[in-house]
CSV table of C-alpha atoms in Angstrom, one decimal:
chain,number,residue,atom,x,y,z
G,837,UNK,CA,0.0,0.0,0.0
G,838,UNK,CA,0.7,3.9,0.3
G,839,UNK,CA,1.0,4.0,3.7
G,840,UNK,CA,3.8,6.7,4.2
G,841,UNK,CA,2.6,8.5,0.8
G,842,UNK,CA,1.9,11.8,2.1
G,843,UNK,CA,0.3,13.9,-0.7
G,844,UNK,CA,-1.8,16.5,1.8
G,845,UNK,CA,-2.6,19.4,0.0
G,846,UNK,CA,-1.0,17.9,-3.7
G,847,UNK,CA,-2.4,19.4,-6.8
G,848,UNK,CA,-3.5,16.0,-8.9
G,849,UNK,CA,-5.7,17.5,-10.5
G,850,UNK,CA,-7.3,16.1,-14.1
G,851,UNK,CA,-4.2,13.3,-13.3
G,852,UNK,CA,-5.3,9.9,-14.8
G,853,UNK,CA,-4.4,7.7,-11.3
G,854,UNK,CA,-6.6,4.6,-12.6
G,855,UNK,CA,-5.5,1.4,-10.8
G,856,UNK,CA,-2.8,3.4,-8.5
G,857,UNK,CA,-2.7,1.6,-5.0
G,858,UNK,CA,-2.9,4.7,-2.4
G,859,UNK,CA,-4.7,2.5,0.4
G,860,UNK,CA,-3.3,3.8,3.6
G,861,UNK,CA,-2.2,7.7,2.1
G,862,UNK,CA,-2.7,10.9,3.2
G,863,UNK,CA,-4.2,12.7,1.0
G,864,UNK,CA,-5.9,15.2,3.3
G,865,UNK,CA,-7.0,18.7,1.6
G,866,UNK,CA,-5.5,17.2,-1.7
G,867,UNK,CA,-7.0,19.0,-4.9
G,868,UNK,CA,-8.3,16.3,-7.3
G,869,UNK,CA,-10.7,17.7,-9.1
G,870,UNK,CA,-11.5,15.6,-12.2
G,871,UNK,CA,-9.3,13.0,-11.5
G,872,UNK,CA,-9.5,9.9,-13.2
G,873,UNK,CA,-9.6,7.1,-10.2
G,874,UNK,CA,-11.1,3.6,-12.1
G,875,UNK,CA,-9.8,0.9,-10.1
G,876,UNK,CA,-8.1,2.1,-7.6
G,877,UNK,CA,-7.3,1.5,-4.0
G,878,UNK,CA,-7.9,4.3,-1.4
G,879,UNK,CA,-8.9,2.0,1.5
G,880,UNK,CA,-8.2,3.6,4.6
G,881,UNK,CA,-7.1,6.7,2.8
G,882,UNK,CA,-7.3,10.2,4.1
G,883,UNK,CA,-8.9,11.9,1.9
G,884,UNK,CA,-10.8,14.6,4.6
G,885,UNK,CA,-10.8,18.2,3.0
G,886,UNK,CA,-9.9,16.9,-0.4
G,887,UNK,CA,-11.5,18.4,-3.6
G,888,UNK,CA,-13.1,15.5,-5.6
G,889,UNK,CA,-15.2,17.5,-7.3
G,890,UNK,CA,-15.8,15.8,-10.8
G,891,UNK,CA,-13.7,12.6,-9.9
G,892,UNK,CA,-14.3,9.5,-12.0
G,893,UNK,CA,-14.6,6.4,-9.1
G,894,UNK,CA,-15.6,3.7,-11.3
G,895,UNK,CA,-14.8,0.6,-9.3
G,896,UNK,CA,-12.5,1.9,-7.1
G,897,UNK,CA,-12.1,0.6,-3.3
G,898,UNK,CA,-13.5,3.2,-1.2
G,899,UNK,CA,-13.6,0.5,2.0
G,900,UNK,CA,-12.7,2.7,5.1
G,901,UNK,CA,-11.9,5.6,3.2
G,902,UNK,CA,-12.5,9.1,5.5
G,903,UNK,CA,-13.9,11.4,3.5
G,904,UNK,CA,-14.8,13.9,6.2
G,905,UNK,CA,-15.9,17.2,5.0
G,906,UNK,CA,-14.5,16.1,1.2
G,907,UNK,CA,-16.0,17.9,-1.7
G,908,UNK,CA,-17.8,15.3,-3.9
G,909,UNK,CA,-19.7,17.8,-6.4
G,910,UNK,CA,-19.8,15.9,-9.7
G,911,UNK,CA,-18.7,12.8,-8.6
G,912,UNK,CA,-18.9,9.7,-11.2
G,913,UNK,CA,-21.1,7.6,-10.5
G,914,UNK,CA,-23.3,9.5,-8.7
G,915,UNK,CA,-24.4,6.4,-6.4
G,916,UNK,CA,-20.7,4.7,-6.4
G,917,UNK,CA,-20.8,1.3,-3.8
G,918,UNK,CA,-18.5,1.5,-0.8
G,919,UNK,CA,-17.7,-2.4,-1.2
């Protein structure tokens, strides 16, 4: 996993991250508005104060994310499943 990524505050936005393994990063207050993140891992990622606005979340792990107070305008798909 991604357990000593610390990307609070990174600018990833539009980045295409599909399939990247961040379960376990920090990734508090990160901007990732329209970020493409199909298939990926973010379980147990801290993604509190991020900017997801427009994010692409086809079948990506979301298990234990914390997405306290995380934007999530626009989000793709609207109803994604925290499996």
């Amino acid at each position: 996993g991604a357990k000593n990524f610390d990307l609070r505050r990174a600018d990833l936005s539009n980045a295409d991250l599909s399939g990247v393994n961040f379960s376990g990063a920090n990734l508090s207050g990160a901007n990732l508005n329209g970020v493409n993140l199909n298939r990926a891992n973010l379980s147990h990622a801290n993604l509190s104060n991020a900017n997801l606005t427009n994010a692409i979340l086809f079948d990506t792990n979301l298990e234990n994310v914390n997405l306290e107070s995380a934007d999530l305008k626009g989000v793709k798909p609207l109803l994604f499943e925290n499996r």
